[in-house]
GROMACS .gro file of C-alpha atoms in nm:
model
  430
    1MET     CA    1   0.000   0.000   0.000
    2LYS     CA    2   0.373   0.072   0.328
    3LYS     CA    3   0.471   0.454   0.651
    4ILE     CA    4   0.804   1.003   1.286
    5VAL     CA    5   0.670   1.312   1.172
    6LYS     CA    6   0.844   1.559   0.943
    7GLY     CA    7   0.966   1.838   1.159
    8MET     CA    8   0.931   1.629   1.474
    9MET     CA    9   1.160   1.337   1.412
   10ILE     CA   10   1.359   1.227   1.110
   11THR     CA   11   1.521   0.892   1.130
   12ALA     CA   12   1.670   0.669   0.871
   13LEU     CA   13   1.771   0.318   0.943
   14ALA     CA   14   2.042   0.182   0.722
   15ALA     CA   15   2.152  -0.177   0.706
   16THR     CA   16   2.421  -0.327   0.491
   17VAL     CA   17   2.417  -0.689   0.399
   18LEU     CA   18   2.753  -0.807   0.278
   19ALA     CA   19   2.825  -1.144   0.129
   20GLY     CA   20   3.068  -1.305  -0.107
   21CYS     CA   21   3.435  -1.201  -0.117
   22GLY     CA   22   3.436  -0.821  -0.127
   23ASN     CA   23   3.813  -0.809  -0.069
   24ASN     CA   24   3.892  -1.142  -0.228
   25ALA     CA   25   4.200  -1.129  -0.445
   26ASN     CA   26   3.992  -1.263  -0.733
   27SER     CA   27   3.730  -0.987  -0.699
   28THR     CA   28   3.717  -0.650  -0.868
   29ASN     CA   29   3.565  -0.330  -0.740
   30ASN     CA   30   3.404  -0.221  -1.064
   31GLU     CA   31   3.030  -0.157  -1.036
   32GLY     CA   32   2.886  -0.438  -1.242
   33GLY     CA   33   3.182  -0.474  -1.476
   34SER     CA   34   3.292  -0.817  -1.589
   35THR     CA   35   3.649  -0.925  -1.515
   36GLY     CA   36   3.679  -1.222  -1.748
   37GLY     CA   37   3.913  -1.515  -1.693
   38GLY     CA   38   3.666  -1.689  -1.464
   39GLU     CA   39   3.715  -1.429  -1.193
   40ALA     CA   40   3.420  -1.302  -0.992
   41LYS     CA   41   3.290  -0.952  -1.046
   42SER     CA   42   3.178  -0.731  -0.763
   43VAL     CA   43   2.855  -0.534  -0.758
   44LYS     CA   44   2.733  -0.293  -0.496
   45LEU     CA   45   2.354  -0.278  -0.508
   46LYS     CA   46   2.173   0.008  -0.336
   47MET     CA   47   1.818  -0.052  -0.213
   48PHE     CA   48   1.575   0.197  -0.062
   49ILE     CA   49   1.271   0.049   0.116
   50ALA     CA   50   1.072   0.249   0.373
   51GLN     CA   51   0.975  -0.044   0.594
   52PRO     CA   52   1.221  -0.042   0.885
   53ARG     CA   53   1.002  -0.265   1.100
   54PHE     CA   54   1.070  -0.549   0.853
   55LYS     CA   55   1.448  -0.509   0.858
   56GLU     CA   56   1.507  -0.861   0.990
   57GLN     CA   57   1.300  -1.024   0.715
   58TYR     CA   58   1.462  -0.819   0.437
   59ASP     CA   59   1.813  -0.885   0.570
   60LYS     CA   60   1.749  -1.260   0.565
   61TYR     CA   61   1.598  -1.259   0.215
   62ILE     CA   62   1.870  -1.038   0.073
   63ALA     CA   63   2.138  -1.262   0.221
   64ALA     CA   64   1.977  -1.561   0.046
   65PHE     CA   65   1.976  -1.367  -0.282
   66VAL     CA   66   2.342  -1.274  -0.242
   67ALA     CA   67   2.432  -1.640  -0.191
   68LYS     CA   68   2.227  -1.742  -0.495
   69GLU     CA   69   2.386  -1.477  -0.716
   70LYS     CA   70   2.732  -1.598  -0.616
   71ALA     CA   71   2.645  -1.962  -0.676
   72ASP     CA   72   2.460  -1.908  -1.004
   73LYS     CA   73   2.663  -1.629  -1.166
   74ASN     CA   74   2.985  -1.596  -0.965
   75ILE     CA   75   2.893  -1.236  -0.878
   76ASP     CA   76   2.996  -1.098  -0.541
   77VAL     CA   77   2.706  -0.872  -0.441
   78SER     CA   78   2.709  -0.631  -0.150
   79VAL     CA   79   2.373  -0.473  -0.072
   80GLN     CA   80   2.334  -0.137   0.095
   81LEU     CA   81   1.980  -0.136   0.231
   82GLU     CA   82   1.844   0.198   0.343
   83MET     CA   83   1.518   0.187   0.538
   84PRO     CA   84   1.387   0.533   0.630
   85THR     CA   85   1.049   0.582   0.790
   86SER     CA   86   0.753   0.637   0.559
   87ASP     CA   87   0.708   0.996   0.667
   88ASN     CA   88   1.039   1.117   0.526
   89ALA     CA   89   1.111   0.852   0.263
   90ALA     CA   90   0.944   1.032  -0.027
   91GLN     CA   91   1.146   1.351   0.020
   92ILE     CA   92   1.472   1.161   0.060
   93LEU     CA   93   1.406   0.959  -0.255
   94LYS     CA   94   1.309   1.264  -0.461
   95THR     CA   95   1.629   1.437  -0.353
   96ARG     CA   96   1.836   1.135  -0.454
   97LEU     CA   97   1.672   1.107  -0.793
   98ALA     CA   98   1.705   1.479  -0.863
   99SER     CA   99   2.075   1.475  -0.773
  100ASN     CA  100   2.156   1.168  -0.988
  101ASP     CA  101   2.210   0.953  -0.677
  102ALA     CA  102   1.928   0.710  -0.744
  103PRO     CA  103   1.920   0.377  -0.559
  104ASP     CA  104   1.931   0.080  -0.794
  105ILE     CA  105   1.605  -0.050  -0.645
  106PHE     CA  106   1.353   0.159  -0.455
  107ALA     CA  107   1.008   0.119  -0.308
  108LEU     CA  108   0.707   0.317  -0.427
  109HIS     CA  109   0.340   0.320  -0.337
  110ALA     CA  110   0.175   0.160  -0.639
  111THR     CA  111  -0.142   0.369  -0.647
  112ASN     CA  112  -0.005   0.703  -0.532
  113GLU     CA  113   0.346   0.726  -0.672
  114ILE     CA  114   0.402   0.506  -0.977
  115PRO     CA  115   0.218   0.740  -1.222
  116SER     CA  116   0.427   1.049  -1.141
  117TYR     CA  117   0.760   0.866  -1.113
  118TYR     CA  118   0.698   0.692  -1.444
  119LYS     CA  119   0.605   1.019  -1.612
  120ALA     CA  120   0.929   1.171  -1.483
  121GLY     CA  121   1.129   0.891  -1.649
  122TYR     CA  122   1.269   0.733  -1.332
  123LEU     CA  123   1.136   0.378  -1.377
  124GLU     CA  124   1.279   0.091  -1.579
  125ASP     CA  125   1.032  -0.101  -1.795
  126LEU     CA  126   1.002  -0.448  -1.642
  127SER     CA  127   0.732  -0.583  -1.873
  128ASP     CA  128   0.950  -0.862  -2.014
  129GLN     CA  129   1.072  -0.991  -1.677
  130PRO     CA  130   0.978  -1.343  -1.563
  131PHE     CA  131   0.798  -1.224  -1.246
  132VAL     CA  132   0.528  -1.052  -1.452
  133GLY     CA  133   0.378  -1.381  -1.566
  134LYS     CA  134   0.348  -1.492  -1.203
  135LEU     CA  135   0.133  -1.198  -1.087
  136LEU     CA  136  -0.233  -1.255  -1.011
  137ASP     CA  137  -0.466  -1.088  -1.261
  138SER     CA  138  -0.616  -0.885  -0.978
  139VAL     CA  139  -0.274  -0.747  -0.879
  140LYS     CA  140  -0.098  -0.675  -1.209
  141PRO     CA  141  -0.297  -0.358  -1.297
  142ALA     CA  142  -0.168  -0.182  -0.984
  143VAL     CA  143   0.190  -0.182  -1.120
  144THR     CA  144   0.096  -0.128  -1.485
  145THR     CA  145   0.111   0.217  -1.644
  146ASN     CA  146  -0.158   0.368  -1.862
  147ASP     CA  147   0.043   0.270  -2.170
  148GLY     CA  148   0.063  -0.092  -2.061
  149LYS     CA  149   0.411  -0.119  -1.909
  150VAL     CA  150   0.479  -0.309  -1.586
  151VAL     CA  151   0.724  -0.096  -1.387
  152ALA     CA  152   0.741  -0.259  -1.042
  153VAL     CA  153   0.698  -0.584  -0.855
  154PRO     CA  154   0.426  -0.547  -0.590
  155LEU     CA  155   0.481  -0.656  -0.233
  156GLU     CA  156   0.170  -0.548  -0.048
  157THR     CA  157  -0.187  -0.577  -0.163
  158ILE     CA  158  -0.429  -0.472   0.104
  159SER     CA  159  -0.796  -0.490   0.189
  160TRP     CA  160  -0.847  -0.272   0.490
  161GLY     CA  161  -1.061  -0.043   0.703
  162TYR     CA  162  -0.983  -0.035   1.075
  163LEU     CA  163  -0.870  -0.303   1.319
  164TYR     CA  164  -1.078  -0.429   1.609
  165ASN     CA  165  -1.017  -0.660   1.902
  166LYS     CA  166  -1.242  -0.962   1.847
  167LYS     CA  167  -1.214  -1.078   2.207
  168ILE     CA  168  -1.339  -0.745   2.342
  169PHE     CA  169  -1.618  -0.725   2.086
  170THR     CA  170  -1.735  -1.078   2.168
  171GLU     CA  171  -1.723  -1.022   2.543
  172GLN     CA  172  -1.922  -0.700   2.507
  173GLY     CA  173  -2.174  -0.856   2.269
  174ILE     CA  174  -2.106  -0.607   1.989
  175THR     CA  175  -2.038  -0.644   1.618
  176PRO     CA  176  -1.867  -0.402   1.378
  177PRO     CA  177  -2.107  -0.109   1.326
  178THR     CA  178  -2.244  -0.029   0.983
  179THR     CA  179  -2.328   0.340   1.036
  180LEU     CA  180  -2.187   0.638   1.223
  181THR     CA  181  -2.479   0.627   1.468
  182GLU     CA  182  -2.407   0.262   1.542
  183MET     CA  183  -2.039   0.345   1.595
  184LYS     CA  184  -2.141   0.609   1.849
  185ALA     CA  185  -2.347   0.347   2.032
  186VAL     CA  186  -2.053   0.105   2.030
  187THR     CA  187  -1.821   0.366   2.178
  188GLU     CA  188  -2.070   0.448   2.453
  189LYS     CA  189  -2.115   0.083   2.546
  190LEU     CA  190  -1.739   0.029   2.560
  191LYS     CA  191  -1.690   0.336   2.779
  192ALA     CA  192  -1.974   0.230   3.009
  193ASN     CA  193  -1.779  -0.091   3.067
  194LYS     CA  194  -1.454   0.102   3.125
  195ILE     CA  195  -1.298   0.005   2.792
  196THR     CA  196  -1.128   0.273   2.583
  197PRO     CA  197  -1.283   0.254   2.236
  198PHE     CA  198  -0.984   0.361   2.022
  199VAL     CA  199  -0.606   0.345   2.028
  200LEU     CA  200  -0.470   0.678   1.899
  201SER     CA  201  -0.120   0.692   1.746
  202TYR     CA  202  -0.055   1.010   1.553
  203LYS     CA  203   0.317   1.063   1.606
  204GLU     CA  204   0.375   0.953   1.248
  205ALA     CA  205   0.177   1.170   1.008
  206TRP     CA  206   0.091   0.884   0.773
  207ILE     CA  207  -0.133   0.725   1.038
  208PRO     CA  208  -0.396   1.001   1.073
  209GLN     CA  209  -0.362   1.036   0.695
  210LEU     CA  210  -0.535   0.697   0.668
  211LEU     CA  211  -0.862   0.879   0.727
  212LEU     CA  212  -0.840   1.030   0.379
  213PRO     CA  213  -0.841   0.715   0.163
  214LEU     CA  214  -1.104   0.561   0.392
  215ALA     CA  215  -1.347   0.852   0.423
  216ALA     CA  216  -1.286   1.028   0.092
  217GLY     CA  217  -1.266   0.694  -0.088
  218ALA     CA  218  -1.606   0.586   0.041
  219LEU     CA  219  -1.760   0.927  -0.032
  220ILE     CA  220  -1.621   0.918  -0.386
  221GLU     CA  221  -1.753   0.567  -0.440
  222THR     CA  222  -2.104   0.646  -0.318
  223GLY     CA  223  -2.187   0.974  -0.481
  224ASN     CA  224  -1.891   1.179  -0.594
  225LYS     CA  225  -1.725   0.953  -0.849
  226ASP     CA  226  -1.570   1.231  -1.057
  227PHE     CA  227  -1.401   1.399  -0.759
  228VAL     CA  228  -1.044   1.294  -0.849
  229GLU     CA  229  -1.094   1.385  -1.214
  230ARG     CA  230  -1.227   1.729  -1.120
  231MET     CA  231  -0.947   1.787  -0.868
  232ASN     CA  232  -0.694   1.706  -1.140
  233LYS     CA  233  -0.851   1.990  -1.341
  234ASP     CA  234  -0.862   2.234  -1.047
  235GLU     CA  235  -1.240   2.215  -1.062
  236GLY     CA  236  -1.312   2.050  -0.726
  237SER     CA  237  -1.254   2.121  -0.358
  238PHE     CA  238  -1.205   1.921  -0.041
  239THR     CA  239  -1.492   2.116   0.111
  240GLU     CA  240  -1.698   1.843  -0.058
  241MET     CA  241  -1.531   1.597   0.182
  242LYS     CA  242  -1.584   1.795   0.502
  243SER     CA  243  -1.808   1.527   0.650
  244MET     CA  244  -1.500   1.305   0.692
  245PHE     CA  245  -1.435   1.496   1.015
  246ASP     CA  246  -1.746   1.340   1.172
  247ILE     CA  247  -1.584   1.001   1.222
  248PHE     CA  248  -1.243   1.153   1.297
  249ASP     CA  249  -1.391   1.367   1.576
  250LEU     CA  250  -1.566   1.062   1.720
  251ILE     CA  251  -1.244   0.862   1.721
  252ASN     CA  252  -1.043   1.144   1.878
  253ALA     CA  253  -1.300   1.206   2.152
  254ASN     CA  254  -1.294   0.841   2.256
  255GLY     CA  255  -0.930   0.741   2.232
  256THR     CA  256  -0.615   0.688   2.433
  257ASP     CA  257  -0.409   0.981   2.560
  258LYS     CA  258  -0.108   1.161   2.414
  259ALA     CA  259  -0.171   1.053   2.057
  260THR     CA  260   0.101   1.272   1.906
  261GLU     CA  261   0.359   1.097   2.125
  262VAL     CA  262   0.258   0.747   2.011
  263GLY     CA  263   0.400   0.600   1.691
  264GLY     CA  264   0.295   0.294   1.495
  265ASP     CA  265   0.495   0.039   1.691
  266ASP     CA  266   0.374   0.174   2.025
  267GLY     CA  267   0.021   0.181   1.889
  268ALA     CA  268   0.052  -0.182   1.790
  269ALA     CA  269   0.173  -0.269   2.139
  270ALA     CA  270  -0.116  -0.078   2.298
  271PHE     CA  271  -0.369  -0.245   2.069
  272ALA     CA  272  -0.223  -0.590   2.137
  273ALA     CA  273  -0.241  -0.519   2.511
  274GLY     CA  274  -0.611  -0.435   2.489
  275LYS     CA  275  -0.569  -0.068   2.575
  276GLY     CA  276  -0.819   0.017   2.304
  277ALA     CA  277  -1.085  -0.191   2.131
  278MET     CA  278  -1.025  -0.042   1.786
  279TRP     CA  279  -0.736   0.117   1.596
  280LEU     CA  280  -0.739   0.338   1.286
  281GLN     CA  281  -0.482   0.121   1.114
  282GLY     CA  282  -0.450  -0.149   0.849
  283PRO     CA  283  -0.351  -0.516   0.859
  284TRP     CA  284   0.000  -0.431   0.738
  285TYR     CA  285   0.073  -0.398   1.111
  286ALA     CA  286  -0.022  -0.761   1.173
  287GLU     CA  287   0.337  -0.877   1.211
  288THR     CA  288   0.409  -0.613   1.477
  289ILE     CA  289   0.083  -0.675   1.664
  290LEU     CA  290   0.149  -1.048   1.680
  291LYS     CA  291   0.503  -0.990   1.801
  292ASN     CA  292   0.347  -0.825   2.104
  293ASP     CA  293   0.079  -1.092   2.149
  294PRO     CA  294   0.107  -1.399   1.925
  295ASN     CA  295  -0.241  -1.510   2.033
  296MET     CA  296  -0.425  -1.187   1.969
  297ASP     CA  297  -0.744  -1.228   1.768
  298PHE     CA  298  -0.812  -0.912   1.571
  299GLY     CA  299  -1.028  -0.839   1.273
  300VAL     CA  300  -1.066  -0.595   0.986
  301ALA     CA  301  -1.388  -0.401   0.931
  302PRO     CA  302  -1.495  -0.108   0.711
  303LEU     CA  303  -1.506   0.231   0.881
  304PRO     CA  304  -1.850   0.395   0.902
  305ILE     CA  305  -1.830   0.759   0.788
  306ASN     CA  306  -2.198   0.858   0.792
  307ASP     CA  307  -2.541   0.701   0.837
  308ASN     CA  308  -2.551   0.548   0.490
  309PRO     CA  309  -2.459   0.179   0.539
  310ASP     CA  310  -2.375   0.160   0.169
  311ALA     CA  311  -2.084   0.395   0.238
  312THR     CA  312  -1.931   0.161   0.495
  313LEU     CA  313  -1.681  -0.005   0.263
  314ILE     CA  314  -1.351  -0.191   0.255
  315ASN     CA  315  -1.062  -0.016   0.082
  316MET     CA  316  -0.880  -0.231  -0.175
  317GLY     CA  317  -0.544  -0.138  -0.321
  318ALA     CA  318  -0.176  -0.213  -0.365
  319SER     CA  319   0.091  -0.021  -0.183
  320THR     CA  320   0.461  -0.102  -0.142
  321SER     CA  321   0.616  -0.208  -0.474
  322LEU     CA  322   0.979  -0.232  -0.585
  323ALA     CA  323   1.099  -0.050  -0.896
  324VAL     CA  324   1.435  -0.041  -1.074
  325SER     CA  325   1.603   0.290  -1.151
  326LYS     CA  326   1.617   0.379  -1.517
  327THR     CA  327   1.978   0.493  -1.466
  328THR     CA  328   2.112   0.196  -1.270
  329LYS     CA  329   2.461   0.079  -1.364
  330ASN     CA  330   2.384  -0.259  -1.214
  331LYS     CA  331   2.084  -0.352  -1.422
  332GLU     CA  332   2.158  -0.724  -1.449
  333VAL     CA  333   2.181  -0.777  -1.072
  334ALA     CA  334   1.894  -0.539  -0.999
  335LEU     CA  335   1.669  -0.735  -1.232
  336ASP     CA  336   1.786  -1.059  -1.077
  337PHE     CA  337   1.673  -0.936  -0.736
  338ILE     CA  338   1.340  -0.806  -0.867
  339ASN     CA  339   1.269  -1.151  -1.004
  340TYR     CA  340   1.394  -1.316  -0.685
  341VAL     CA  341   1.118  -1.130  -0.498
  342LEU     CA  342   0.885  -1.382  -0.663
  343ASP     CA  343   1.123  -1.677  -0.660
  344ASP     CA  344   0.927  -2.000  -0.708
  345THR     CA  345   1.078  -2.158  -0.397
  346ALA     CA  346   1.181  -1.881  -0.158
  347SER     CA  347   0.909  -1.616  -0.186
  348ASN     CA  348   0.640  -1.815  -0.006
  349ASP     CA  349   0.829  -1.801   0.323
  350PHE     CA  350   0.931  -1.439   0.262
  351PHE     CA  351   0.578  -1.309   0.203
  352GLN     CA  352   0.443  -1.521   0.485
  353SER     CA  353   0.704  -1.384   0.728
  354LEU     CA  354   0.597  -1.032   0.636
  355LYS     CA  355   0.231  -1.128   0.690
  356PHE     CA  356   0.154  -0.998   0.340
  357ASN     CA  357  -0.126  -1.122   0.119
  358PRO     CA  358  -0.047  -1.369  -0.161
  359ILE     CA  359   0.011  -1.172  -0.482
  360SER     CA  360   0.123  -1.448  -0.717
  361ASN     CA  361   0.008  -1.782  -0.849
  362ILE     CA  362   0.318  -1.935  -0.687
  363HIS     CA  363   0.202  -1.835  -0.339
  364THR     CA  364   0.035  -2.132  -0.175
  365TYR     CA  365   0.020  -2.032   0.190
  366ASP     CA  366  -0.318  -1.989   0.357
  367SER     CA  367  -0.472  -1.644   0.379
  368TYR     CA  368  -0.469  -1.484   0.721
  369PRO     CA  369  -0.788  -1.445   0.929
  370TRP     CA  370  -0.796  -1.069   0.879
  371VAL     CA  371  -0.777  -1.120   0.502
  372ASN     CA  372  -1.077  -1.351   0.523
  373ASP     CA  373  -1.263  -1.089   0.728
  374ALA     CA  374  -1.217  -0.832   0.455
  375MET     CA  375  -1.309  -1.082   0.184
  376VAL     CA  376  -1.655  -1.125   0.335
  377TYR     CA  377  -1.728  -0.759   0.262
  378ILE     CA  378  -1.562  -0.769  -0.078
  379LYS     CA  379  -1.773  -1.068  -0.188
  380GLU     CA  380  -2.082  -0.873  -0.084
  381GLY     CA  381  -1.977  -0.581  -0.304
  382LYS     CA  382  -1.896  -0.363  -0.005
  383ALA     CA  383  -1.558  -0.243  -0.126
  384TYR     CA  384  -1.392   0.010  -0.354
  385GLN     CA  385  -1.059   0.059  -0.529
  386GLU     CA  386  -0.847   0.315  -0.347
  387PRO     CA  387  -0.873   0.648  -0.530
  388LYS     CA  388  -0.564   0.788  -0.699
  389ILE     CA  389  -0.498   1.078  -0.467
  390PRO     CA  390  -0.148   1.227  -0.513
  391GLN     CA  391   0.102   1.133  -0.245
  392SER     CA  392   0.182   1.499  -0.180
  393VAL     CA  393  -0.184   1.554  -0.089
  394LYS     CA  394  -0.179   1.255   0.146
  395ASP     CA  395   0.137   1.392   0.308
  396GLU     CA  396  -0.039   1.724   0.360
  397VAL     CA  397  -0.349   1.567   0.513
  398GLY     CA  398  -0.130   1.373   0.755
  399LYS     CA  399   0.033   1.690   0.883
  400GLY     CA  400  -0.298   1.874   0.877
  401LEU     CA  401  -0.482   1.613   1.082
  402GLN     CA  402  -0.199   1.606   1.336
  403ALA     CA  403  -0.236   1.981   1.375
  404TYR     CA  404  -0.616   1.954   1.383
  405TYR     CA  405  -0.599   1.695   1.660
  406ALA     CA  406  -0.367   1.926   1.854
  407GLY     CA  407  -0.610   2.219   1.811
  408GLN     CA  408  -0.370   2.414   1.592
  409LEU     CA  409  -0.580   2.407   1.273
  410SER     CA  410  -0.953   2.419   1.205
  411GLN     CA  411  -1.137   2.188   0.969
  412ASP     CA  412  -1.148   2.464   0.709
  413ASP     CA  413  -0.773   2.524   0.747
  414VAL     CA  414  -0.705   2.156   0.673
  415LEU     CA  415  -0.935   2.150   0.371
  416LYS     CA  416  -0.779   2.466   0.225
  417ALA     CA  417  -0.432   2.316   0.268
  418LEU     CA  418  -0.541   2.003   0.081
  419ASP     CA  419  -0.683   2.206  -0.207
  420LYS     CA  420  -0.358   2.401  -0.227
  421ALA     CA  421  -0.149   2.081  -0.222
  422TRP     CA  422  -0.348   1.929  -0.509
  423GLN     CA  423  -0.326   2.252  -0.710
  424SER     CA  424   0.052   2.252  -0.661
  425TYR     CA  425   0.061   1.890  -0.777
  426ASN     CA  426  -0.131   1.983  -1.090
  427LYS     CA  427   0.113   2.261  -1.178
  428VAL     CA  428   0.408   2.024  -1.162
  429ASN     CA  429   0.235   1.736  -1.343
  430LYS     CA  430   0.067   1.911  -1.633
   0.00000   0.00000   0.00000
């Protein structure tokens, strides 16, 4: 879908996985150059993936790739893996690309970022790579451009709304509400039984930002279908989406304390510990939640935004995907890794360790319970494809909703900032 706060904390985790014989007498230090004479060549591959909480899984998978590349091609590969947080990753990556310091492989959000990065000429065409034929038909469009080119290998496909604690819901005799009024009744019942309804974790701006694709996406689907098209022409306004604050205000009034001091990992720990019955978050945090409580039983449900039950919908989309830089000097090895992401043998365990959904016909592991929860709604037609809202607008709404929660901005201030962000996007992307 992949994501503390710009201006509050900027961290970048970097990990380097080294394998092979970097200082072997038979190695060379040329970047991807062949040495001939049966000698190994050395390649330094730079990767940029904004998922630091999965560092252990990536390190292990990259190490396996490095060993395979040495065994199959006699290439000594050293991988420099940079894993910034989602909040500052986009700016770091843009700076690298603009200064001709592009990573060989970098992660993008499929829906939000691929169109603009492809238009700017940053992405290698991967259409003829072996992994493409392994993608599920439902997944391939997310990484395919308007002119039919596949430009990334997807990692995360997501069906999401909010998370809820099934044990608490069962004990309290409640089910996921289908309208805003029902959600208000649920929160009152939980509070009457001394249970905090919501975990709040707004330290990282991308978390409150989740309100936008949920609320705006449902509003677009159920009565404002041309909103994105009109915004792209500077003919719309986020004042049309003002009702999204109804559910946000309800969540904020019934949540845990000190939200702007709580990041995603701490939110996952609080949710796993039962400190809140619900969390405005997606199932991409499953791995972290289960690290805190391996036995936790949580579900996924669509977020009510008004009193129209038809607008209570699951969001479907693809997020984190890996692309290859158009200017890479290590194209052969970069493409080898991109294809290794969907290796026939190894990728099952890799995707399962990340708690990601199957995205390929080679994935045979069972779907997770929260995936099955979402599928119930999808099969009933209660779902929508995530709207293509520019990433810069989502970044702005994250910061705006942080400030709104803190009482520093009004609803109108936030909406005006979003209009301005989209207008700025249009000027750059005409």
